[in-house]
């Protein structure tokens, strides 16, 4: 009687077959580093776990399943090269400074031409373009004289000229493990388990060290001359912002997120118009990376508890639902700053100690920290501010007026 065949669940060819091109993370020469290949058109070429486009890969699967997209489609990269020049910077060659994105991810068609000509299907993980933005708050800032129309950075009608960068996550697993203080084997096993076994290569292919996680990416908005960012003689303002859909997009007044984002943009514009540059980094980490469903459940739990919403229970209710206060892991956040070549931030528009500590611990100097103006804080967000200060999220400063605090008790608050 013949033995039953065992199916090996892996997205890569057997190790006894053709070995994929190695990736030498931390090499400053892109050809020595090697391309990251997570495409599906030829499995023997793949040298990364997972696939490109992060969470959008599922929508790609739907398009293929429905017949709208050919599974073997390869993109035409004609005229898609970066609209602004960035790097390479010395940090691109340091395997410890950048572990959560591919420094060469925006230069695929330039630095890996020889691979493309050999039939390798290499996809960019970074795209750089230019655009204009127009927000009602900027119109108000112009009307009140805080922002000036200069015809270059802020144009007629209040249009703000920006360089816009989209970055998909590319994780170098040994570096990620070191950054969070875990063993790589433990990280791989837990990633495998907590994704329901979606990525078996995490535990079956220890020779592959790069993972393309199915999560949202990062967007960078640069205001002013891109070259100024890495120039130590130029002033630089930075706002690092984590996604809050309710406030950022729909202007909900239960948290400080959109006001802080707009304030950061104003500081960046003012810095750029003074001869420096400004950088807004926007991470897709909704609800402190707990997700919007969890976030809304916490809202309910806080508002329905005895005594209503209170600063002393702000984070406790989060832990009751999510099991943890915060899952953003700001230790990974400075990677994008190092990719941009930033070594000093003159104005960090944030009072978050978690963000500040992550930045300075990565070797970037912060000269000054800029808080949100008190009169920009919505009344419903006063408890949030007090709770964050008490929990060590914010650098201590004078507690808001007792009358304001009393009025805030029991109101709806955001993150």
GROMACS .gro file of C-alpha atoms in nm:
model
  415
    1UNK     CA    1   0.000   0.000   0.000
    2UNK     CA    2   0.149   0.335  -0.101
    3UNK     CA    3   0.204   0.603   0.160
    4UNK     CA    4  -0.018   0.914   0.139
    5UNK     CA    5   0.148   1.222  -0.006
    6UNK     CA    6   0.210   1.512   0.229
    7UNK     CA    7   0.150   1.861   0.097
    8UNK     CA    8   0.411   2.114   0.207
    9UNK     CA    9   0.243   2.451   0.256
   10UNK     CA   10   0.508   2.698   0.146
   11UNK     CA   11   0.511   2.982  -0.106
   12UNK     CA   12   0.873   2.916  -0.197
   13UNK     CA   13   1.039   2.634  -0.392
   14UNK     CA   14   1.200   2.341  -0.215
   15UNK     CA   15   1.544   2.422  -0.073
   16UNK     CA   16   1.694   2.147  -0.282
   17UNK     CA   17   1.595   2.334  -0.599
   18UNK     CA   18   1.698   2.672  -0.734
   19UNK     CA   19   1.785   2.913  -0.455
   20UNK     CA   20   1.644   3.265  -0.482
   21UNK     CA   21   1.876   3.565  -0.502
   22UNK     CA   22   2.002   3.648  -0.150
   23UNK     CA   23   1.931   3.978   0.026
   24UNK     CA   24   2.226   4.125   0.219
   25UNK     CA   25   2.040   4.375   0.436
   26UNK     CA   26   2.250   4.678   0.524
   27UNK     CA   27   2.461   4.685   0.208
   28UNK     CA   28   2.478   5.042   0.076
   29UNK     CA   29   2.539   4.919  -0.280
   30UNK     CA   30   2.196   4.813  -0.414
   31UNK     CA   31   2.331   4.536  -0.636
   32UNK     CA   32   2.524   4.390  -0.344
   33UNK     CA   33   2.217   4.426  -0.124
   34UNK     CA   34   1.996   4.257  -0.383
   35UNK     CA   35   1.633   4.327  -0.473
   36UNK     CA   36   1.335   4.234  -0.259
   37UNK     CA   37   1.117   4.005  -0.469
   38UNK     CA   38   0.773   3.926  -0.332
   39UNK     CA   39   0.590   3.897  -0.663
   40UNK     CA   40   0.404   3.579  -0.759
   41UNK     CA   41   0.476   3.542  -1.131
   42UNK     CA   42   0.774   3.308  -1.079
   43UNK     CA   43   0.796   3.134  -0.743
   44UNK     CA   44   1.164   3.039  -0.779
   45UNK     CA   45   1.259   3.409  -0.788
   46UNK     CA   46   1.084   3.498  -0.464
   47UNK     CA   47   1.319   3.584  -0.178
   48UNK     CA   48   1.074   3.744   0.064
   49UNK     CA   49   0.795   3.605   0.279
   50UNK     CA   50   0.449   3.736   0.192
   51UNK     CA   51   0.375   3.948  -0.112
   52UNK     CA   52   0.366   4.310  -0.225
   53UNK     CA   53   0.091   4.566  -0.160
   54UNK     CA   54   0.030   4.469   0.200
   55UNK     CA   55  -0.339   4.452   0.290
   56UNK     CA   56  -0.433   4.536  -0.071
   57UNK     CA   57  -0.304   4.197  -0.184
   58UNK     CA   58  -0.642   4.052  -0.083
   59UNK     CA   59  -0.820   4.293  -0.319
   60UNK     CA   60  -0.575   4.188  -0.590
   61UNK     CA   61  -0.681   3.829  -0.525
   62UNK     CA   62  -1.046   3.929  -0.569
   63UNK     CA   63  -0.961   4.098  -0.900
   64UNK     CA   64  -0.784   3.784  -1.023
   65UNK     CA   65  -1.062   3.554  -0.901
   66UNK     CA   66  -1.327   3.767  -1.073
   67UNK     CA   67  -1.135   3.769  -1.399
   68UNK     CA   68  -1.074   4.145  -1.393
   69UNK     CA   69  -0.697   4.103  -1.359
   70UNK     CA   70  -0.458   3.857  -1.517
   71UNK     CA   71  -0.259   3.675  -1.248
   72UNK     CA   72   0.064   3.713  -1.446
   73UNK     CA   73   0.025   4.088  -1.512
   74UNK     CA   74   0.348   4.285  -1.485
   75UNK     CA   75   0.340   4.664  -1.441
   76UNK     CA   76   0.487   4.903  -1.697
   77UNK     CA   77   0.712   5.141  -1.500
   78UNK     CA   78   0.755   5.396  -1.781
   79UNK     CA   79   0.763   5.750  -1.633
   80UNK     CA   80   0.698   5.624  -1.279
   81UNK     CA   81   1.039   5.717  -1.134
   82UNK     CA   82   1.049   5.940  -0.822
   83UNK     CA   83   0.946   6.301  -0.877
   84UNK     CA   84   1.206   6.415  -0.624
   85UNK     CA   85   1.555   6.287  -0.544
   86UNK     CA   86   1.601   6.123  -0.202
   87UNK     CA   87   1.922   5.951  -0.091
   88UNK     CA   88   2.107   5.735  -0.079
   89UNK     CA   89   2.204   5.841   0.273
   90UNK     CA   90   2.461   5.667   0.498
   91UNK     CA   91   2.170   5.534   0.706
   92UNK     CA   92   2.065   5.319   0.407
   93UNK     CA   93   2.373   5.107   0.470
   94UNK     CA   94   2.309   5.052   0.842
   95UNK     CA   95   2.112   4.733   0.905
   96UNK     CA   96   2.026   4.854   1.255
   97UNK     CA   97   1.886   5.197   1.165
   98UNK     CA   98   1.636   5.090   0.899
   99UNK     CA   99   1.454   4.759   0.952
  100UNK     CA  100   1.089   4.825   0.861
  101UNK     CA  101   1.115   4.958   0.504
  102UNK     CA  102   1.331   4.899   0.197
  103UNK     CA  103   1.560   5.201   0.139
  104UNK     CA  104   1.587   5.111  -0.229
  105UNK     CA  105   1.215   5.046  -0.264
  106UNK     CA  106   1.159   5.357  -0.474
  107UNK     CA  107   1.450   5.300  -0.711
  108UNK     CA  108   1.364   4.956  -0.848
  109UNK     CA  109   1.357   5.053  -1.217
  110UNK     CA  110   1.684   5.249  -1.181
  111UNK     CA  111   1.909   5.026  -0.971
  112UNK     CA  112   1.776   4.682  -1.063
  113UNK     CA  113   1.755   4.723  -1.440
  114UNK     CA  114   1.974   4.417  -1.498
  115UNK     CA  115   1.738   4.201  -1.291
  116UNK     CA  116   1.433   4.332  -1.474
  117UNK     CA  117   1.598   4.255  -1.808
  118UNK     CA  118   1.655   3.897  -1.688
  119UNK     CA  119   1.284   3.856  -1.624
  120UNK     CA  120   1.271   3.920  -1.250
  121UNK     CA  121   0.935   4.069  -1.146
  122UNK     CA  122   1.045   4.333  -0.895
  123UNK     CA  123   0.785   4.573  -0.755
  124UNK     CA  124   0.851   4.914  -0.598
  125UNK     CA  125   0.757   4.956  -0.232
  126UNK     CA  126   0.808   5.334  -0.233
  127UNK     CA  127   0.665   5.597  -0.470
  128UNK     CA  128   0.748   5.969  -0.474
  129UNK     CA  129   0.526   6.225  -0.645
  130UNK     CA  130   0.430   6.592  -0.620
  131UNK     CA  131   0.088   6.733  -0.542
  132UNK     CA  132  -0.114   7.024  -0.407
  133UNK     CA  133  -0.322   7.024  -0.090
  134UNK     CA  134  -0.598   7.255   0.024
  135UNK     CA  135  -0.753   7.236   0.370
  136UNK     CA  136  -1.010   7.473   0.524
  137UNK     CA  137  -0.791   7.523   0.831
  138UNK     CA  138  -0.508   7.650   0.610
  139UNK     CA  139  -0.746   7.900   0.455
  140UNK     CA  140  -0.825   8.020   0.807
  141UNK     CA  141  -0.452   8.039   0.892
  142UNK     CA  142  -0.394   8.252   0.582
  143UNK     CA  143  -0.685   8.480   0.669
  144UNK     CA  144  -0.547   8.528   1.021
  145UNK     CA  145  -0.190   8.587   0.901
  146UNK     CA  146  -0.026   8.279   1.053
  147UNK     CA  147   0.051   8.145   0.703
  148UNK     CA  148   0.157   8.361   0.409
  149UNK     CA  149   0.092   8.313   0.038
  150UNK     CA  150   0.440   8.318  -0.119
  151UNK     CA  151   0.359   8.180  -0.463
  152UNK     CA  152   0.594   7.883  -0.426
  153UNK     CA  153   0.509   7.688  -0.112
  154UNK     CA  154   0.164   7.837  -0.056
  155UNK     CA  155   0.013   7.941  -0.385
  156UNK     CA  156  -0.281   8.159  -0.477
  157UNK     CA  157  -0.605   8.021  -0.342
  158UNK     CA  158  -0.423   7.860  -0.050
  159UNK     CA  159  -0.294   7.559  -0.242
  160UNK     CA  160  -0.002   7.402  -0.059
  161UNK     CA  161   0.272   7.248  -0.275
  162UNK     CA  162   0.405   6.920  -0.134
  163UNK     CA  163   0.625   6.627  -0.222
  164UNK     CA  164   0.425   6.317  -0.135
  165UNK     CA  165   0.575   5.975  -0.061
  166UNK     CA  166   0.397   5.642  -0.015
  167UNK     CA  167   0.587   5.364   0.165
  168UNK     CA  168   0.485   5.000   0.198
  169UNK     CA  169   0.629   4.808   0.494
  170UNK     CA  170   0.924   4.574   0.433
  171UNK     CA  171   1.041   4.406   0.752
  172UNK     CA  172   1.393   4.277   0.804
  173UNK     CA  173   1.302   4.018   1.068
  174UNK     CA  174   1.637   4.001   1.255
  175UNK     CA  175   1.631   4.381   1.290
  176UNK     CA  176   1.265   4.391   1.392
  177UNK     CA  177   1.334   4.129   1.659
  178UNK     CA  178   1.629   4.326   1.798
  179UNK     CA  179   1.429   4.648   1.797
  180UNK     CA  180   1.146   4.504   2.008
  181UNK     CA  181   1.374   4.294   2.228
  182UNK     CA  182   1.266   3.949   2.110
  183UNK     CA  183   1.444   3.649   1.964
  184UNK     CA  184   1.394   3.617   1.590
  185UNK     CA  185   1.267   3.258   1.628
  186UNK     CA  186   1.006   3.374   1.878
  187UNK     CA  187   0.902   3.664   1.655
  188UNK     CA  188   0.861   3.431   1.356
  189UNK     CA  189   0.657   3.178   1.551
  190UNK     CA  190   0.426   3.440   1.701
  191UNK     CA  191   0.376   3.614   1.366
  192UNK     CA  192   0.284   3.276   1.218
  193UNK     CA  193   0.043   3.195   1.499
  194UNK     CA  194  -0.121   3.538   1.527
  195UNK     CA  195  -0.192   3.550   1.153
  196UNK     CA  196  -0.367   3.215   1.173
  197UNK     CA  197  -0.089   3.033   0.993
  198UNK     CA  198  -0.118   3.251   0.682
  199UNK     CA  199   0.259   3.268   0.633
  200UNK     CA  200   0.405   2.922   0.685
  201UNK     CA  201   0.741   3.040   0.547
  202UNK     CA  202   0.793   3.229   0.871
  203UNK     CA  203   0.859   2.895   1.043
  204UNK     CA  204   0.967   2.678   0.749
  205UNK     CA  205   1.212   2.914   0.577
  206UNK     CA  206   1.459   3.053   0.836
  207UNK     CA  207   1.692   3.133   0.546
  208UNK     CA  208   1.456   3.410   0.433
  209UNK     CA  209   1.481   3.718   0.652
  210UNK     CA  210   1.256   3.970   0.475
  211UNK     CA  211   0.879   3.979   0.537
  212UNK     CA  212   0.616   4.184   0.353
  213UNK     CA  213   0.345   4.215   0.621
  214UNK     CA  214  -0.023   4.258   0.522
  215UNK     CA  215  -0.063   4.593   0.699
  216UNK     CA  216  -0.113   4.955   0.601
  217UNK     CA  217   0.184   5.167   0.504
  218UNK     CA  218   0.310   5.520   0.565
  219UNK     CA  219   0.269   5.848   0.378
  220UNK     CA  220   0.519   6.134   0.400
  221UNK     CA  221   0.436   6.493   0.307
  222UNK     CA  222   0.738   6.717   0.254
  223UNK     CA  223   0.686   7.092   0.255
  224UNK     CA  224   0.968   7.298   0.104
  225UNK     CA  225   1.292   7.187  -0.058
  226UNK     CA  226   1.352   6.812  -0.018
  227UNK     CA  227   1.730   6.870  -0.015
  228UNK     CA  228   1.698   7.080   0.303
  229UNK     CA  229   1.583   6.779   0.508
  230UNK     CA  230   1.931   6.631   0.544
  231UNK     CA  231   2.115   6.968   0.545
  232UNK     CA  232   2.237   7.041   0.902
  233UNK     CA  233   2.245   7.412   0.822
  234UNK     CA  234   1.871   7.424   0.746
  235UNK     CA  235   1.586   7.430   0.996
  236UNK     CA  236   1.359   7.126   1.001
  237UNK     CA  237   1.012   7.081   1.150
  238UNK     CA  238   0.856   6.735   1.186
  239UNK     CA  239   0.514   6.606   1.284
  240UNK     CA  240   0.485   6.228   1.330
  241UNK     CA  241   0.116   6.143   1.320
  242UNK     CA  242  -0.070   5.816   1.373
  243UNK     CA  243  -0.395   5.762   1.189
  244UNK     CA  244  -0.725   5.868   1.344
  245UNK     CA  245  -0.992   5.838   1.076
  246UNK     CA  246  -1.271   5.990   1.285
  247UNK     CA  247  -1.080   6.310   1.352
  248UNK     CA  248  -0.835   6.333   1.060
  249UNK     CA  249  -1.097   6.275   0.789
  250UNK     CA  250  -1.437   6.344   0.945
  251UNK     CA  251  -1.331   6.616   1.193
  252UNK     CA  252  -1.479   6.452   1.499
  253UNK     CA  253  -1.412   6.678   1.797
  254UNK     CA  254  -1.362   6.407   2.059
  255UNK     CA  255  -0.982   6.407   2.029
  256UNK     CA  256  -0.692   6.633   1.932
  257UNK     CA  257  -0.577   6.439   1.625
  258UNK     CA  258  -0.685   6.664   1.338
  259UNK     CA  259  -0.606   6.987   1.528
  260UNK     CA  260  -0.257   6.853   1.606
  261UNK     CA  261  -0.209   6.744   1.245
  262UNK     CA  262  -0.311   7.088   1.116
  263UNK     CA  263  -0.092   7.259   1.375
  264UNK     CA  264   0.200   7.046   1.258
  265UNK     CA  265   0.134   7.149   0.899
  266UNK     CA  266   0.135   7.516   0.998
  267UNK     CA  267   0.469   7.481   1.176
  268UNK     CA  268   0.610   7.295   0.875
  269UNK     CA  269   0.489   7.567   0.636
  270UNK     CA  270   0.634   7.843   0.851
  271UNK     CA  271   0.966   7.660   0.873
  272UNK     CA  272   0.978   7.601   0.498
  273UNK     CA  273   0.895   7.964   0.424
  274UNK     CA  274   1.183   8.065   0.653
  275UNK     CA  275   1.431   7.870   0.438
  276UNK     CA  276   1.404   7.525   0.593
  277UNK     CA  277   1.166   7.233   0.533
  278UNK     CA  278   0.882   7.054   0.704
  279UNK     CA  279   0.796   6.684   0.717
  280UNK     CA  280   0.463   6.525   0.806
  281UNK     CA  281   0.484   6.147   0.855
  282UNK     CA  282   0.145   5.975   0.858
  283UNK     CA  283   0.131   5.614   0.983
  284UNK     CA  284  -0.166   5.382   0.923
  285UNK     CA  285  -0.201   5.277   1.286
  286UNK     CA  286  -0.565   5.342   1.365
  287UNK     CA  287  -0.658   5.356   1.734
  288UNK     CA  288  -0.297   5.314   1.855
  289UNK     CA  289  -0.273   5.017   1.614
  290UNK     CA  290  -0.557   4.845   1.802
  291UNK     CA  291  -0.796   4.900   1.512
  292UNK     CA  292  -1.113   5.103   1.475
  293UNK     CA  293  -1.349   4.830   1.597
  294UNK     CA  294  -1.157   4.800   1.923
  295UNK     CA  295  -1.139   5.177   1.945
  296UNK     CA  296  -1.516   5.216   1.921
  297UNK     CA  297  -1.576   4.936   2.171
  298UNK     CA  298  -1.352   5.123   2.414
  299UNK     CA  299  -1.552   5.442   2.355
  300UNK     CA  300  -1.866   5.258   2.465
  301UNK     CA  301  -1.696   5.102   2.766
  302UNK     CA  302  -1.565   5.438   2.884
  303UNK     CA  303  -1.890   5.627   2.841
  304UNK     CA  304  -2.103   5.359   3.010
  305UNK     CA  305  -1.886   5.300   3.316
  306UNK     CA  306  -1.993   5.425   3.657
  307UNK     CA  307  -1.924   5.796   3.683
  308UNK     CA  308  -1.900   5.840   3.306
  309UNK     CA  309  -1.582   5.896   3.107
  310UNK     CA  310  -1.294   5.978   3.341
  311UNK     CA  311  -0.926   6.056   3.296
  312UNK     CA  312  -0.828   5.804   3.564
  313UNK     CA  313  -0.996   5.522   3.368
  314UNK     CA  314  -0.900   5.638   3.019
  315UNK     CA  315  -0.639   5.369   2.958
  316UNK     CA  316  -0.782   5.112   3.197
  317UNK     CA  317  -1.089   5.067   2.978
  318UNK     CA  318  -0.863   5.026   2.675
  319UNK     CA  319  -0.672   4.747   2.849
  320UNK     CA  320  -0.997   4.577   2.950
  321UNK     CA  321  -1.099   4.544   2.585
  322UNK     CA  322  -0.764   4.518   2.402
  323UNK     CA  323  -0.541   4.375   2.674
  324UNK     CA  324  -0.284   4.650   2.616
  325UNK     CA  325  -0.286   5.031   2.604
  326UNK     CA  326  -0.090   5.078   2.283
  327UNK     CA  327   0.046   4.857   2.004
  328UNK     CA  328   0.208   5.118   1.779
  329UNK     CA  329   0.564   5.020   1.873
  330UNK     CA  330   0.711   5.364   1.819
  331UNK     CA  331   1.057   5.202   1.824
  332UNK     CA  332   1.003   5.126   1.453
  333UNK     CA  333   0.883   5.477   1.368
  334UNK     CA  334   1.223   5.652   1.327
  335UNK     CA  335   1.316   5.429   1.030
  336UNK     CA  336   1.142   5.663   0.786
  337UNK     CA  337   1.326   5.961   0.937
  338UNK     CA  338   1.659   5.786   0.884
  339UNK     CA  339   1.555   5.697   0.529
  340UNK     CA  340   1.505   6.069   0.466
  341UNK     CA  341   1.855   6.138   0.598
  342UNK     CA  342   1.735   6.328   0.906
  343UNK     CA  343   1.994   6.369   1.181
  344UNK     CA  344   1.840   6.667   1.366
  345UNK     CA  345   1.487   6.793   1.417
  346UNK     CA  346   1.469   7.157   1.521
  347UNK     CA  347   1.094   7.156   1.590
  348UNK     CA  348   0.919   6.830   1.678
  349UNK     CA  349   0.546   6.907   1.678
  350UNK     CA  350   0.456   6.656   1.947
  351UNK     CA  351   0.467   6.629   2.324
  352UNK     CA  352   0.445   6.249   2.317
  353UNK     CA  353   0.728   6.103   2.523
  354UNK     CA  354   0.690   5.771   2.340
  355UNK     CA  355   0.760   5.935   2.004
  356UNK     CA  356   1.030   6.162   2.143
  357UNK     CA  357   1.216   5.880   2.317
  358UNK     CA  358   1.201   5.658   2.009
  359UNK     CA  359   1.349   5.936   1.795
  360UNK     CA  360   1.634   6.038   2.024
  361UNK     CA  361   1.716   5.678   2.115
  362UNK     CA  362   1.764   5.612   1.743
  363UNK     CA  363   2.034   5.881   1.730
  364UNK     CA  364   1.836   6.177   1.597
  365UNK     CA  365   1.872   6.504   1.788
  366UNK     CA  366   1.556   6.694   1.885
  367UNK     CA  367   1.612   7.061   1.964
  368UNK     CA  368   1.261   7.172   2.060
  369UNK     CA  369   0.919   7.017   2.114
  370UNK     CA  370   0.609   7.210   2.010
  371UNK     CA  371   0.277   7.146   2.191
  372UNK     CA  372  -0.065   7.204   2.046
  373UNK     CA  373  -0.196   7.549   2.152
  374UNK     CA  374  -0.438   7.520   2.443
  375UNK     CA  375  -0.714   7.697   2.255
  376UNK     CA  376  -0.689   7.436   1.977
  377UNK     CA  377  -0.787   7.151   2.211
  378UNK     CA  378  -1.157   7.064   2.176
  379UNK     CA  379  -1.347   7.075   2.505
  380UNK     CA  380  -1.426   6.705   2.478
  381UNK     CA  381  -1.054   6.623   2.453
  382UNK     CA  382  -0.940   6.773   2.784
  383UNK     CA  383  -0.972   6.441   2.970
  384UNK     CA  384  -0.765   6.276   2.697
  385UNK     CA  385  -0.484   6.526   2.747
  386UNK     CA  386  -0.488   6.484   3.126
  387UNK     CA  387  -0.496   6.104   3.097
  388UNK     CA  388  -0.204   6.097   2.854
  389UNK     CA  389   0.006   6.321   3.076
  390UNK     CA  390  -0.065   6.103   3.378
  391UNK     CA  391   0.024   5.788   3.181
  392UNK     CA  392   0.354   5.931   3.057
  393UNK     CA  393   0.244   5.995   2.701
  394UNK     CA  394   0.306   6.366   2.736
  395UNK     CA  395   0.582   6.568   2.894
  396UNK     CA  396   0.435   6.720   3.213
  397UNK     CA  397   0.321   7.082   3.196
  398UNK     CA  398   0.061   7.281   3.389
  399UNK     CA  399  -0.268   7.097   3.435
  400UNK     CA  400  -0.562   7.265   3.257
  401UNK     CA  401  -0.782   7.500   3.454
  402UNK     CA  402  -0.997   7.312   3.705
  403UNK     CA  403  -1.316   7.453   3.551
  404UNK     CA  404  -1.220   7.322   3.206
  405UNK     CA  405  -1.127   6.985   3.352
  406UNK     CA  406  -1.456   6.961   3.545
  407UNK     CA  407  -1.652   7.041   3.231
  408UNK     CA  408  -1.463   6.771   3.040
  409UNK     CA  409  -1.553   6.491   3.281
  410UNK     CA  410  -1.809   6.261   3.125
  411UNK     CA  411  -1.764   6.380   2.768
  412UNK     CA  412  -1.677   6.162   2.468
  413UNK     CA  413  -1.305   6.140   2.404
  414UNK     CA  414  -1.085   6.013   2.122
  415UNK     CA  415  -0.728   5.901   2.071
   0.00000   0.00000   0.00000
